[in-house]
């Protein structure tokens, strides 16, 4: 396999790290890790779909480079992003003799990345980890930025920690085995990045050819650069800049929780959330009807849902939304866009307005 690599740096002082992006990088993971200062034993945490496809190439690469990997699998799917899975993984790591000098490799999509990152954050009071993302969602979003965690019964990602990885290795060839539905859901996060930050990216998506590896790597790199810049400016989401990445997620998380984890893929729920945010942006931020329709067209291009099924109850969505981290002292921090390429945090969006939009 041809190996071409581009890099984006996430600049966070002593916690800075590099995201390497290219084709055919998995077999060189061990070599990439040599420069990180990591040594010895590691837990390769993956899921029951990704493990059988990529587990061997990753573990062989680690062994060739002198590491001692232990492979740990969880069932594929959002259900594994739970406190009980995290606890079980910690117990298995203790049983495998991994001490506080060990590290974690997260091999998989956003579920594995968030879960394994969280395990790394709490294991022996914190060990290093590296992200090897294998979905679009994970490569353009979840593997970068250090948000780790699991779901609670009351809502998404309510239990977690900030813990930055030491390195992220995004091999775009892994995206070739991603089923079409999972590929498309990831594009919701790309549309999100384009809407909040990059009009040219938004326009270029209309011509995107997923079979072109070079174009795919370029697209991932551009999205990682957007995410890295935002994370570098506001690591812990305190100034409002990182909150922009929640565009479409306020209602999206509510829909995921209300519909039951597993019915919608994360990106599908986010797509519906983007439609809600776009409708509210027309009402509250002056987004034009033409741009709203362009947003709908871009989501439909990736076969993403733009209408909510009538059996998902508005009340349940609003209940989940009240439990969300973005619901602050009775007010929702809602991200709006006045025009494609720009976004801001609005504090005057009411629950009544959200209810009206979801019902619409
Ligand atoms: P996922 O990890 O469940 O992956 C989707 C499916 O694709 C799974 O069945 C998985 O086994 C399979 N898969 C993964 N890679 C594959 C490959 N290369 N070939 C074949 N099959 C493959 O879901 P996801 O969409 O990647 O991530 C969603 C999760 O990410 C959600 O829990 C969401 O909350 C989280 N997330 C976190 C952040 C963050 O900043 N931490 C950002 C966005 C999303
Ligand atoms: N995915 C949102 C964030 O990383 O802040």
Coordinates of C-alpha atoms and ligand atoms in Angstrom, one line a residue:
X1 CA 0.0 0.0 0.0
X2 CA 1.3 3.5 -0.9
X3 CA 2.1 5.5 2.2
X4 CA 1.6 9.3 2.0
X5 CA 1.3 11.3 5.2
X6 CA 0.1 14.8 6.1
X7 CA 0.1 16.2 9.6
X8 CA -1.9 18.6 11.7
X9 CA -0.7 19.7 15.1
X10 CA -3.0 20.2 18.0
X11 CA -1.2 22.9 19.9
X12 CA -1.8 22.6 23.7
X13 CA 1.5 23.4 25.2
X14 CA 2.8 20.4 27.1
X15 CA -0.2 18.4 25.9
X16 CA 0.4 19.1 22.2
X17 CA 0.2 16.2 19.8
X18 CA 0.2 15.4 16.1
X19 CA -2.6 14.0 13.9
X20 CA -1.1 12.1 11.0
X21 CA -3.4 11.4 8.1
X22 CA -2.7 9.2 5.1
X23 CA -3.3 6.0 3.2
X24 CA -1.9 2.7 4.5
X25 CA -0.6 4.0 7.8
X26 CA -1.9 1.2 10.2
X27 CA 1.0 -1.1 9.5
X28 CA 3.4 1.6 10.7
X29 CA 1.6 2.5 14.0
X30 CA 4.5 1.0 16.0
X31 CA 7.0 3.3 14.2
X32 CA 4.8 6.4 14.7
X33 CA 4.7 5.5 18.4
X34 CA 8.5 5.3 18.8
X35 CA 8.7 9.1 18.9
X36 CA 6.1 9.5 21.6
X37 CA 8.2 8.2 24.5
X38 CA 5.7 5.4 25.1
X39 CA 7.1 2.0 26.0
X40 CA 6.2 -1.6 26.9
X41 CA 2.7 -3.0 27.5
X42 CA -0.5 -1.5 26.0
X43 CA -4.2 -2.4 25.8
X44 CA -5.5 -2.3 22.2
X45 CA -9.2 -1.6 22.8
X46 CA -11.4 -2.2 19.8
X47 CA -14.8 -3.5 19.0
X48 CA -16.2 -6.8 17.6
X49 CA -16.4 -5.4 14.0
X50 CA -13.1 -3.4 13.8
X51 CA -11.0 -5.9 15.8
X52 CA -11.3 -8.8 13.3
X53 CA -10.5 -6.5 10.3
X54 CA -7.6 -4.4 11.7
X55 CA -6.6 -5.9 15.1
X56 CA -3.9 -8.1 13.7
X57 CA -2.2 -5.5 11.5
X58 CA -2.1 -3.1 14.4
X59 CA -0.9 -5.6 17.0
X60 CA 1.8 -7.0 14.6
X61 CA 3.0 -3.5 14.0
X62 CA 3.2 -2.8 17.7
X63 CA 5.1 -6.1 18.3
X64 CA 7.6 -5.3 15.5
X65 CA 8.3 -2.0 17.2
X66 CA 9.0 -3.7 20.6
X67 CA 5.6 -3.0 22.3
X68 CA 3.6 -5.7 24.2
X69 CA 0.0 -5.4 23.1
X70 CA -3.0 -7.0 24.8
X71 CA -6.1 -7.0 22.6
X72 CA -9.5 -6.2 24.3
X73 CA -12.8 -6.2 22.4
X74 CA -16.2 -4.8 23.3
X75 CA -19.4 -5.4 21.3
X76 CA -19.7 -3.0 18.4
X77 CA -22.3 -0.2 18.9
X78 CA -23.3 2.7 21.1
X79 CA -24.4 0.3 23.9
X80 CA -20.7 -0.3 24.7
X81 CA -20.2 3.3 25.6
X82 CA -21.2 2.6 29.2
X83 CA -19.8 2.8 32.7
X84 CA -20.1 -1.0 33.0
X85 CA -18.0 -1.5 29.8
X86 CA -15.4 0.9 31.1
X87 CA -15.2 -0.9 34.5
X88 CA -14.9 -4.3 32.8
X89 CA -12.1 -3.1 30.6
X90 CA -10.2 -1.8 33.6
X91 CA -10.6 -5.2 35.4
X92 CA -9.3 -7.0 32.3
X93 CA -6.4 -4.6 32.1
X94 CA -5.5 -5.3 35.7
X95 CA -5.8 -9.1 35.1
X96 CA -3.5 -8.7 32.1
X97 CA -0.9 -7.1 34.3
X98 CA -0.9 -3.6 32.8
X99 CA 0.5 -1.2 35.4
X100 CA 0.5 2.6 35.5
X101 CA 3.3 2.7 32.9
X102 CA 1.1 1.0 30.3
X103 CA -0.8 2.9 27.7
X104 CA -4.0 2.4 25.7
X105 CA -4.6 2.2 21.9
X106 CA -8.1 3.1 20.8
X107 CA -8.7 1.3 17.5
X108 CA -12.2 2.0 16.1
X109 CA -14.9 4.6 15.7
X110 CA -16.1 7.3 18.1
X111 CA -17.6 4.7 20.5
X112 CA -14.3 3.0 21.0
X113 CA -12.4 6.3 21.0
X114 CA -14.6 7.8 23.7
X115 CA -14.7 4.7 25.8
X116 CA -11.0 3.8 25.5
X117 CA -10.0 7.4 26.1
X118 CA -12.2 7.4 29.2
X119 CA -10.6 4.1 30.4
X120 CA -7.2 5.7 29.9
X121 CA -8.3 8.8 31.9
X122 CA -9.3 6.7 34.9
X123 CA -7.0 3.6 34.8
X124 CA -4.4 3.8 37.6
X125 CA -5.5 7.5 37.9
X126 CA -4.6 8.1 34.2
X127 CA -2.4 6.5 31.6
X128 CA -1.5 7.8 28.1
X129 CA -3.4 6.7 25.1
X130 CA -3.3 7.0 21.3
X131 CA -6.2 7.2 18.9
X132 CA -6.4 5.1 15.7
X133 CA -9.8 6.2 14.4
X134 CA -11.5 4.1 11.7
X135 CA -14.7 6.0 10.9
X136 CA -15.3 9.4 9.4
X137 CA -16.8 10.7 12.7
X138 CA -13.8 9.6 14.6
X139 CA -11.2 10.9 12.1
X140 CA -12.7 14.3 11.6
X141 CA -14.0 14.8 15.1
X142 CA -14.0 12.5 18.1
X143 CA -10.4 11.3 18.0
X144 CA -9.1 14.9 18.2
X145 CA -9.7 17.2 21.2
X146 CA -9.6 14.9 24.2
X147 CA -13.3 14.7 25.1
X148 CA -13.7 11.1 26.5
X149 CA -16.6 9.5 28.2
X150 CA -19.6 7.2 28.4
X151 CA -23.3 7.7 28.3
X152 CA -25.6 7.8 31.3
X153 CA -29.2 6.6 31.5
X154 CA -30.3 10.2 31.5
X155 CA -28.2 11.4 28.5
X156 CA -25.2 11.2 26.2
X157 CA -21.7 11.7 27.4
X158 CA -22.7 12.7 30.9
X159 CA -19.9 10.8 32.5
X160 CA -16.4 11.6 31.2
X161 CA -13.1 13.5 31.4
X162 CA -10.9 15.7 29.3
X163 CA -7.9 13.6 28.4
X164 CA -5.8 14.4 25.3
X165 CA -4.2 11.6 23.3
X166 CA -0.5 11.4 22.7
X167 CA -0.9 10.8 19.0
X168 CA -3.7 10.3 16.4
X169 CA -3.2 8.1 13.4
X170 CA -5.9 8.4 10.8
X171 CA -5.5 5.9 8.0
X172 CA -8.1 6.8 5.3
X173 CA -7.8 3.3 3.8
X174 CA -9.7 2.0 6.8
X175 CA -12.7 4.0 5.6
X176 CA -13.0 1.6 2.6
X177 CA -14.6 -1.1 4.8
X178 CA -17.0 1.3 6.4
X179 CA -20.6 0.5 5.4
X180 CA -22.3 3.2 3.4
X181 CA -24.6 4.2 6.3
X182 CA -21.7 4.7 8.6
X183 CA -19.7 6.6 6.0
X184 CA -22.6 8.9 5.4
X185 CA -23.3 9.6 9.1
X186 CA -19.7 10.9 9.4
X187 CA -20.4 13.4 6.7
X188 CA -22.9 15.1 9.1
X189 CA -19.9 16.2 11.2
X190 CA -18.1 17.4 8.0
X191 CA -21.2 19.4 7.0
X192 CA -21.2 20.8 10.6
X193 CA -17.6 21.9 10.3
X194 CA -18.3 23.6 7.0
X195 CA -21.3 25.4 8.3
X196 CA -19.6 26.8 11.4
X197 CA -16.2 27.7 9.8
X198 CA -15.6 27.1 6.1
X199 CA -17.9 28.2 3.3
X200 CA -15.4 27.0 0.6
X201 CA -15.4 23.5 2.2
X202 CA -19.3 23.6 2.2
X203 CA -19.3 24.4 -1.6
X204 CA -16.6 21.9 -2.4
X205 CA -18.6 19.0 -0.8
X206 CA -21.0 19.2 -3.7
X207 CA -18.3 17.7 -5.9
X208 CA -16.8 15.3 -3.4
X209 CA -15.8 11.8 -4.8
X210 CA -15.5 9.3 -2.0
X211 CA -13.6 6.8 -4.2
X212 CA -10.7 9.2 -4.6
X213 CA -8.3 8.4 -1.8
X214 CA -6.3 11.6 -2.3
X215 CA -9.5 13.7 -2.1
X216 CA -10.6 11.8 1.0
X217 CA -7.3 12.3 2.8
X218 CA -7.5 16.0 1.8
X219 CA -11.0 16.3 3.2
X220 CA -10.1 14.6 6.5
X221 CA -7.0 16.9 6.8
X222 CA -9.1 20.0 6.3
X223 CA -11.6 18.9 8.9
X224 CA -8.9 18.0 11.4
X225 CA -7.4 21.4 10.9
X226 CA -10.7 23.1 11.7
X227 CA -11.2 21.0 14.8
X228 CA -7.5 21.3 15.9
X229 CA -7.7 25.1 15.7
X230 CA -10.8 25.3 17.8
X231 CA -9.5 22.9 20.4
X232 CA -6.2 24.7 20.6
X233 CA -8.1 28.0 21.2
X234 CA -10.5 26.6 23.8
X235 CA -9.5 23.2 25.1
X236 CA -12.0 23.0 27.9
X237 CA -14.9 24.8 26.2
X238 CA -14.8 27.8 28.4
X239 CA -14.7 30.8 26.0
X240 CA -17.5 29.7 23.7
X241 CA -15.3 28.8 20.7
X242 CA -15.3 25.1 21.2
X243 CA -19.0 25.2 21.9
X244 CA -19.5 26.0 18.2
X245 CA -18.7 22.4 17.5
X246 CA -22.0 21.5 19.2
X247 CA -23.9 23.0 16.2
X248 CA -26.7 20.5 15.6
X249 CA -25.8 18.5 18.7
X250 CA -28.2 20.0 21.2
X251 CA -31.3 18.6 19.6
X252 CA -29.2 15.7 18.1
X253 CA -28.2 14.4 21.5
X254 CA -31.9 14.7 22.6
X255 CA -33.0 12.7 19.6
X256 CA -30.4 10.0 20.2
X257 CA -31.4 9.6 23.9
X258 CA -35.2 9.8 23.1
X259 CA -35.1 7.3 20.3
X260 CA -33.0 4.9 22.3
X261 CA -29.3 4.4 21.6
X262 CA -28.9 2.4 18.5
X263 CA -31.9 3.5 16.4
X264 CA -30.2 6.5 14.9
X265 CA -26.5 6.6 14.3
X266 CA -24.9 9.6 16.0
X267 CA -24.4 11.4 12.7
X268 CA -28.0 10.8 11.7
X269 CA -29.3 12.3 14.9
X270 CA -26.8 15.2 14.4
X271 CA -28.2 15.7 10.8
X272 CA -31.7 16.1 12.3
X273 CA -30.2 18.5 14.9
X274 CA -28.5 20.5 12.1
X275 CA -32.0 20.9 10.4
X276 CA -33.4 22.1 13.7
X277 CA -30.5 24.5 14.3
X278 CA -30.8 25.8 10.7
X279 CA -34.6 26.5 11.1
X280 CA -33.9 28.3 14.4
X281 CA -31.1 30.2 12.7
X282 CA -33.6 31.5 10.1
X283 CA -35.9 32.7 12.9
X284 CA -33.2 34.1 15.3
X285 CA -30.1 34.8 13.3
X286 CA -31.2 35.9 9.8
X287 CA -30.1 32.8 7.9
X288 CA -31.6 33.0 4.5
X289 CA -34.1 30.5 3.1
X290 CA -31.7 29.8 0.2
X291 CA -28.9 28.9 2.6
X292 CA -31.2 26.8 4.7
X293 CA -32.2 24.9 1.6
X294 CA -28.5 24.5 0.6
X295 CA -27.9 22.9 4.1
X296 CA -30.8 20.5 3.6
X297 CA -29.4 19.6 0.1
X298 CA -25.9 18.9 1.4
X299 CA -27.3 16.6 4.2
X300 CA -29.5 14.8 1.6
X301 CA -26.5 14.4 -0.7
X302 CA -25.1 12.1 2.0
X303 CA -28.5 10.3 2.4
X304 CA -28.8 11.8 5.9
X305 CA -32.3 12.2 7.4
X306 CA -33.8 15.7 7.4
X307 CA -37.3 14.9 8.9
X308 CA -37.9 13.3 12.3
X309 CA -40.1 10.2 12.4
X310 CA -43.3 11.0 14.1
X311 CA -43.0 8.2 16.7
X312 CA -40.0 10.0 18.4
X313 CA -41.8 12.1 21.1
X314 CA -41.0 15.8 21.4
X315 CA -41.4 15.6 25.2
X316 CA -38.8 12.8 25.5
X317 CA -36.4 14.9 23.4
X318 CA -36.9 17.9 25.6
X319 CA -36.5 15.9 28.8
X320 CA -33.1 14.5 27.4
X321 CA -32.2 18.0 26.4
X322 CA -32.7 19.4 29.9
X323 CA -30.2 16.8 31.2
X324 CA -27.7 17.8 28.5
X325 CA -24.4 19.6 29.5
X326 CA -25.4 22.4 27.1
X327 CA -28.4 23.2 29.3
X328 CA -27.0 25.6 31.8
X329 CA -28.9 27.1 34.8
X330 CA -32.2 26.8 33.0
X331 CA -30.9 28.3 29.7
X332 CA -29.8 26.5 26.6
X333 CA -26.6 27.4 24.9
X334 CA -27.7 27.0 21.4
X335 CA -25.4 27.4 18.4
X336 CA -26.8 29.4 15.5
X337 CA -25.5 30.3 12.0
X338 CA -26.3 33.7 10.4
X339 CA -24.7 32.5 7.2
X340 CA -22.8 29.4 6.0
X341 CA -19.2 29.6 7.3
X342 CA -20.1 31.4 10.5
X343 CA -21.7 30.5 13.9
X344 CA -22.2 31.9 17.3
X345 CA -23.5 30.9 20.7
X346 CA -27.0 32.2 21.4
X347 CA -28.3 32.4 25.0
X348 CA -31.8 33.6 24.2
X349 CA -33.2 30.4 22.5
X350 CA -36.0 29.2 24.7
X351 CA -37.3 25.6 25.2
X352 CA -40.6 26.8 23.7
X353 CA -38.8 27.7 20.5
X354 CA -36.9 24.4 20.4
X355 CA -40.2 22.5 20.9
X356 CA -41.8 24.5 18.1
X357 CA -38.9 23.7 15.8
X358 CA -38.8 19.9 16.6
X359 CA -42.6 19.7 16.1
X360 CA -42.2 21.5 12.7
Ligands
LIG1 P1 -19.1 3.7 16.1 O1 -17.8 3.8 16.8 O2 -20.2 3.0 16.7 O3 -18.8 3.1 14.6 C1 -19.9 2.9 13.8 C2 -19.9 1.4 13.3 O4 -18.9 1.2 12.3 C3 -19.7 0.4 14.4 O5 -20.5 -0.7 14.2 C4 -18.2 0.0 14.2 O6 -17.9 -1.3 14.6 C5 -18.1 0.1 12.7 N1 -16.8 0.4 12.2 C6 -15.9 1.3 12.6 N2 -14.9 1.4 11.8 C7 -15.1 0.6 10.8 C8 -14.3 0.3 9.6 N3 -13.2 0.9 9.3 N4 -14.8 -0.7 8.8 C9 -16.0 -1.3 9.1 N5 -16.8 -1.1 10.2 C10 -16.3 -0.1 11.0 O7 -19.7 5.2 15.7 P2 -19.0 6.5 15.2 O8 -20.1 7.1 14.4 O9 -17.7 6.4 14.7 O10 -18.9 7.4 16.6 C11 -20.1 7.8 17.3 C12 -19.7 8.1 18.7 O11 -18.7 9.1 18.7 C13 -20.9 8.6 19.5 O12 -20.9 7.9 20.8 C14 -20.6 10.1 19.7 O13 -21.1 10.6 20.9 C15 -19.1 10.1 19.7 N6 -18.5 11.4 19.4 C16 -17.6 11.9 20.2 C17 -17.0 13.1 19.9 C18 -15.9 13.6 20.8 O14 -15.5 14.8 20.6 N7 -15.4 12.9 21.7 C19 -17.3 13.8 18.7 C20 -18.2 13.2 17.9 C21 -18.8 12.0 18.2
LIG2 N1 -17.3 17.1 19.3 C1 -17.4 18.3 20.1 C2 -16.1 18.7 20.7 O1 -15.1 18.0 20.6 O2 -16.0 19.7 21.4

